[in-house]
């Protein structure tokens, strides 16, 4: 049977299968991240981005190719998480652009849409790096555009084979990949998607969204058509569990019998839980047995629904149109860890997005925080290099004046908000904050999640790693010794302040002794220490 066209039904099934397959293999994709630190989340970010996009088209089964493509692009844009998710969202936008206004497309037109996907992706990156997902989407587009195949299954076979061939060459393009003995994680994620699309078109099956994928469905649409009494589970319950010993799949199986719309996602020792249930206390009692609970939020959906159904003319004017004073400035930092969050609050942050390593907020998450604020100028502090692109995308989508200060670490974010001056104009503040973050040198202490080699250093799973500006500088067995070594590497004669943020697993007494040793070693430097209570990183230390 020949497959000469892709119509709405075909494309719908291709995307659903791609989302399901990527969800199944996201941990494999995560394992390909170059650094052996516990924040390799490329697979998770790409999967969550695609799942959010899929939630936009779930009700469009049987719709036209054009309408599905448009909705998919919007969903990917809003759901983009991390750099890999943002780049992937642009690939989806480009592919959808190639399908604009069409009921069905031929092999040649599908090839052109892949080329558009490549163009959009490259435009999204200021300094494109070869050997990444960019290289793979370009290879896919080139292969498709050069092919003479009119059967789209055969075309996709060519595209997948060539893309895989190029993916296997990515270690030759990026030395870090070669040394770690892995191919590019984002490229692998894209290849999984392309192969799944081919499989769906070839089998002509009708695919359904897997349970895991449907958990990411956005909470919206047709609320006024739902009767309050038909809401089966009344309490939207969300929280984080912090623990080193959570079997996520077992935990999900335990919870799913007590509710629906469940999301249980995370890596290593931080797991985010979202569930609709009639017994939030039971859910929390099960979770607290596994670890510490954080950011608990319980909302009565039946009560919310009743409020939504109240007619506008029955709502008092002063309630329906609250007057919120317009502030001149507002700040939105991204942070993880109760102590770090409190530091930003004390420094005047207006809205804090919980996230960071392993849990990058989406474009939608950031945009929702922007929309909560009534301010003339809003500054976003991503505090992580993998969140900057999502923040920029959210800023572009907002109709407010939003400025992204490109902070890559928590100490840079703290330094930026510290030098802020409410008495001067936004442009001067931006210059001052950008100048301040240049003077901050950051070190981190964490652990290795696998055996590898990095710049000649032999690393074994469980080793303590010391990083300076995301470069592995120290490998050891003692957290505090490695921290001292990293402190010496970020110090120079111009530095006047050392700040030590210690994680939730650190011992206060031992930290105090560490600080005392550092004070003896650097008598002319002011040394401050705070309990950041951050996961994954034993220490975040900065010099400025």
JSON list of N, CA and C in Angstrom, two decimals, residues 36-38 445-453 457-467 472 474-479 482 536 538:
[
{"chain": "A", "resi": 36, "resn": "UNK", "atom": "N", "xyz": [27.89, 13.94, 33.92]},
{"chain": "A", "resi": 36, "resn": "UNK", "atom": "CA", "xyz": [27.31, 12.87, 34.74]},
{"chain": "A", "resi": 36, "resn": "UNK", "atom": "C", "xyz": [26.63, 13.38, 36.00]},
{"chain": "A", "resi": 37, "resn": "UNK", "atom": "N", "xyz": [26.27, 14.66, 36.01]},
{"chain": "A", "resi": 37, "resn": "UNK", "atom": "CA", "xyz": [25.63, 15.25, 37.20]},
{"chain": "A", "resi": 37, "resn": "UNK", "atom": "C", "xyz": [24.13, 14.97, 37.15]},
{"chain": "A", "resi": 38, "resn": "UNK", "atom": "N", "xyz": [23.46, 15.04, 38.32]},
{"chain": "A", "resi": 38, "resn": "UNK", "atom": "CA", "xyz": [22.05, 14.62, 38.38]},
{"chain": "A", "resi": 38, "resn": "UNK", "atom": "C", "xyz": [21.07, 15.65, 37.87]},
{"chain": "A", "resi": 445, "resn": "UNK", "atom": "N", "xyz": [28.91, 21.87, 44.06]},
{"chain": "A", "resi": 445, "resn": "UNK", "atom": "CA", "xyz": [29.36, 20.54, 44.48]},
{"chain": "A", "resi": 445, "resn": "UNK", "atom": "C", "xyz": [28.17, 19.59, 44.41]},
{"chain": "A", "resi": 446, "resn": "UNK", "atom": "N", "xyz": [28.33, 18.51, 43.65]},
{"chain": "A", "resi": 446, "resn": "UNK", "atom": "CA", "xyz": [27.25, 17.54, 43.48]},
{"chain": "A", "resi": 446, "resn": "UNK", "atom": "C", "xyz": [27.87, 16.15, 43.40]},
{"chain": "A", "resi": 447, "resn": "UNK", "atom": "N", "xyz": [27.17, 15.21, 42.79]},
{"chain": "A", "resi": 447, "resn": "UNK", "atom": "CA", "xyz": [27.69, 13.84, 42.70]},
{"chain": "A", "resi": 447, "resn": "UNK", "atom": "C", "xyz": [27.50, 13.30, 41.29]},
{"chain": "A", "resi": 448, "resn": "UNK", "atom": "N", "xyz": [28.29, 12.27, 40.96]},
{"chain": "A", "resi": 448, "resn": "UNK", "atom": "CA", "xyz": [28.24, 11.67, 39.63]},
{"chain": "A", "resi": 448, "resn": "UNK", "atom": "C", "xyz": [27.15, 10.59, 39.60]},
{"chain": "A", "resi": 449, "resn": "UNK", "atom": "N", "xyz": [26.34, 10.61, 38.54]},
{"chain": "A", "resi": 449, "resn": "UNK", "atom": "CA", "xyz": [25.27, 9.63, 38.42]},
{"chain": "A", "resi": 449, "resn": "UNK", "atom": "C", "xyz": [25.68, 8.42, 37.58]},
{"chain": "A", "resi": 450, "resn": "UNK", "atom": "N", "xyz": [26.86, 8.49, 36.96]},
{"chain": "A", "resi": 450, "resn": "UNK", "atom": "CA", "xyz": [27.33, 7.34, 36.18]},
{"chain": "A", "resi": 450, "resn": "UNK", "atom": "C", "xyz": [28.84, 7.42, 36.01]},
{"chain": "A", "resi": 451, "resn": "UNK", "atom": "N", "xyz": [29.44, 6.33, 35.58]},
{"chain": "A", "resi": 451, "resn": "UNK", "atom": "CA", "xyz": [30.86, 6.30, 35.24]},
{"chain": "A", "resi": 451, "resn": "UNK", "atom": "C", "xyz": [31.07, 7.02, 33.91]},
{"chain": "A", "resi": 452, "resn": "UNK", "atom": "N", "xyz": [32.12, 7.81, 33.84]},
{"chain": "A", "resi": 452, "resn": "UNK", "atom": "CA", "xyz": [32.43, 8.48, 32.58]},
{"chain": "A", "resi": 452, "resn": "UNK", "atom": "C", "xyz": [33.84, 9.04, 32.65]},
{"chain": "A", "resi": 453, "resn": "UNK", "atom": "N", "xyz": [34.23, 9.75, 31.61]},
{"chain": "A", "resi": 453, "resn": "UNK", "atom": "CA", "xyz": [35.52, 10.44, 31.59]},
{"chain": "A", "resi": 453, "resn": "UNK", "atom": "C", "xyz": [35.26, 11.85, 31.09]},
{"chain": "A", "resi": 457, "resn": "UNK", "atom": "N", "xyz": [39.64, 13.34, 33.26]},
{"chain": "A", "resi": 457, "resn": "UNK", "atom": "CA", "xyz": [39.32, 12.92, 34.64]},
{"chain": "A", "resi": 457, "resn": "UNK", "atom": "C", "xyz": [38.45, 11.65, 34.60]},
{"chain": "A", "resi": 458, "resn": "UNK", "atom": "N", "xyz": [38.90, 10.61, 35.26]},
{"chain": "A", "resi": 458, "resn": "UNK", "atom": "CA", "xyz": [38.12, 9.37, 35.36]},
{"chain": "A", "resi": 458, "resn": "UNK", "atom": "C", "xyz": [37.11, 9.54, 36.48]},
{"chain": "A", "resi": 459, "resn": "UNK", "atom": "N", "xyz": [35.85, 9.38, 36.16]},
{"chain": "A", "resi": 459, "resn": "UNK", "atom": "CA", "xyz": [34.76, 9.62, 37.11]},
{"chain": "A", "resi": 459, "resn": "UNK", "atom": "C", "xyz": [33.97, 8.34, 37.31]},
{"chain": "A", "resi": 460, "resn": "UNK", "atom": "N", "xyz": [33.74, 7.99, 38.56]},
{"chain": "A", "resi": 460, "resn": "UNK", "atom": "CA", "xyz": [32.94, 6.82, 38.90]},
{"chain": "A", "resi": 460, "resn": "UNK", "atom": "C", "xyz": [31.61, 7.25, 39.52]},
{"chain": "A", "resi": 461, "resn": "UNK", "atom": "N", "xyz": [30.59, 6.46, 39.28]},
{"chain": "A", "resi": 461, "resn": "UNK", "atom": "CA", "xyz": [29.28, 6.76, 39.87]},
{"chain": "A", "resi": 461, "resn": "UNK", "atom": "C", "xyz": [29.41, 6.94, 41.38]},
{"chain": "A", "resi": 462, "resn": "UNK", "atom": "N", "xyz": [28.84, 8.02, 41.89]},
{"chain": "A", "resi": 462, "resn": "UNK", "atom": "CA", "xyz": [28.90, 8.30, 43.31]},
{"chain": "A", "resi": 462, "resn": "UNK", "atom": "C", "xyz": [30.03, 9.22, 43.72]},
{"chain": "A", "resi": 463, "resn": "UNK", "atom": "N", "xyz": [30.98, 9.48, 42.82]},
{"chain": "A", "resi": 463, "resn": "UNK", "atom": "CA", "xyz": [32.06, 10.42, 43.13]},
{"chain": "A", "resi": 463, "resn": "UNK", "atom": "C", "xyz": [31.48, 11.81, 43.41]},
{"chain": "A", "resi": 464, "resn": "UNK", "atom": "N", "xyz": [32.16, 12.56, 44.26]},
{"chain": "A", "resi": 464, "resn": "UNK", "atom": "CA", "xyz": [31.77, 13.95, 44.51]},
{"chain": "A", "resi": 464, "resn": "UNK", "atom": "C", "xyz": [32.43, 14.83, 43.46]},
{"chain": "A", "resi": 465, "resn": "UNK", "atom": "N", "xyz": [31.63, 15.65, 42.81]},
{"chain": "A", "resi": 465, "resn": "UNK", "atom": "CA", "xyz": [32.12, 16.50, 41.71]},
{"chain": "A", "resi": 465, "resn": "UNK", "atom": "C", "xyz": [32.08, 17.97, 42.12]},
{"chain": "A", "resi": 466, "resn": "UNK", "atom": "N", "xyz": [33.16, 18.67, 41.81]},
{"chain": "A", "resi": 466, "resn": "UNK", "atom": "CA", "xyz": [33.20, 20.11, 42.00]},
{"chain": "A", "resi": 466, "resn": "UNK", "atom": "C", "xyz": [33.23, 20.80, 40.66]},
{"chain": "A", "resi": 467, "resn": "UNK", "atom": "N", "xyz": [32.29, 21.69, 40.42]},
{"chain": "A", "resi": 467, "resn": "UNK", "atom": "CA", "xyz": [32.17, 22.38, 39.14]},
{"chain": "A", "resi": 467, "resn": "UNK", "atom": "C", "xyz": [32.42, 23.87, 39.32]},
{"chain": "A", "resi": 472, "resn": "UNK", "atom": "N", "xyz": [33.68, 20.62, 35.11]},
{"chain": "A", "resi": 472, "resn": "UNK", "atom": "CA", "xyz": [34.12, 19.76, 36.21]},
{"chain": "A", "resi": 472, "resn": "UNK", "atom": "C", "xyz": [35.60, 20.02, 36.49]},
{"chain": "A", "resi": 474, "resn": "UNK", "atom": "N", "xyz": [36.94, 19.34, 39.95]},
{"chain": "A", "resi": 474, "resn": "UNK", "atom": "CA", "xyz": [37.40, 18.48, 41.03]},
{"chain": "A", "resi": 474, "resn": "UNK", "atom": "C", "xyz": [36.59, 17.20, 41.09]},
{"chain": "A", "resi": 475, "resn": "UNK", "atom": "N", "xyz": [37.27, 16.09, 41.35]},
{"chain": "A", "resi": 475, "resn": "UNK", "atom": "CA", "xyz": [36.62, 14.81, 41.57]},
{"chain": "A", "resi": 475, "resn": "UNK", "atom": "C", "xyz": [37.17, 14.26, 42.88]},
{"chain": "A", "resi": 476, "resn": "UNK", "atom": "N", "xyz": [36.30, 13.96, 43.84]},
{"chain": "A", "resi": 476, "resn": "UNK", "atom": "CA", "xyz": [36.77, 13.50, 45.13]},
{"chain": "A", "resi": 476, "resn": "UNK", "atom": "C", "xyz": [35.77, 12.60, 45.82]},
{"chain": "A", "resi": 477, "resn": "UNK", "atom": "N", "xyz": [36.00, 12.36, 47.10]},
{"chain": "A", "resi": 477, "resn": "UNK", "atom": "CA", "xyz": [35.11, 11.47, 47.86]},
{"chain": "A", "resi": 477, "resn": "UNK", "atom": "C", "xyz": [34.46, 12.17, 49.03]},
{"chain": "A", "resi": 478, "resn": "UNK", "atom": "N", "xyz": [34.94, 13.38, 49.38]},
{"chain": "A", "resi": 478, "resn": "UNK", "atom": "CA", "xyz": [34.40, 14.11, 50.52]},
{"chain": "A", "resi": 478, "resn": "UNK", "atom": "C", "xyz": [33.81, 15.44, 50.07]},
{"chain": "A", "resi": 479, "resn": "UNK", "atom": "N", "xyz": [32.56, 15.65, 50.42]},
{"chain": "A", "resi": 479, "resn": "UNK", "atom": "CA", "xyz": [31.83, 16.85, 50.00]},
{"chain": "A", "resi": 479, "resn": "UNK", "atom": "C", "xyz": [32.53, 18.13, 50.45]},
{"chain": "A", "resi": 482, "resn": "UNK", "atom": "N", "xyz": [35.99, 18.82, 48.71]},
{"chain": "A", "resi": 482, "resn": "UNK", "atom": "CA", "xyz": [35.78, 19.29, 47.34]},
{"chain": "A", "resi": 482, "resn": "UNK", "atom": "C", "xyz": [35.30, 20.73, 47.35]},
{"chain": "A", "resi": 536, "resn": "UNK", "atom": "N", "xyz": [20.00, 18.16, 45.14]},
{"chain": "A", "resi": 536, "resn": "UNK", "atom": "CA", "xyz": [20.99, 17.80, 44.12]},
{"chain": "A", "resi": 536, "resn": "UNK", "atom": "C", "xyz": [22.39, 18.37, 44.36]},
{"chain": "A", "resi": 538, "resn": "UNK", "atom": "N", "xyz": [25.12, 19.79, 46.93]},
{"chain": "A", "resi": 538, "resn": "UNK", "atom": "CA", "xyz": [25.49, 19.92, 48.34]},
{"chain": "A", "resi": 538, "resn": "UNK", "atom": "C", "xyz": [25.85, 21.37, 48.67]}
]
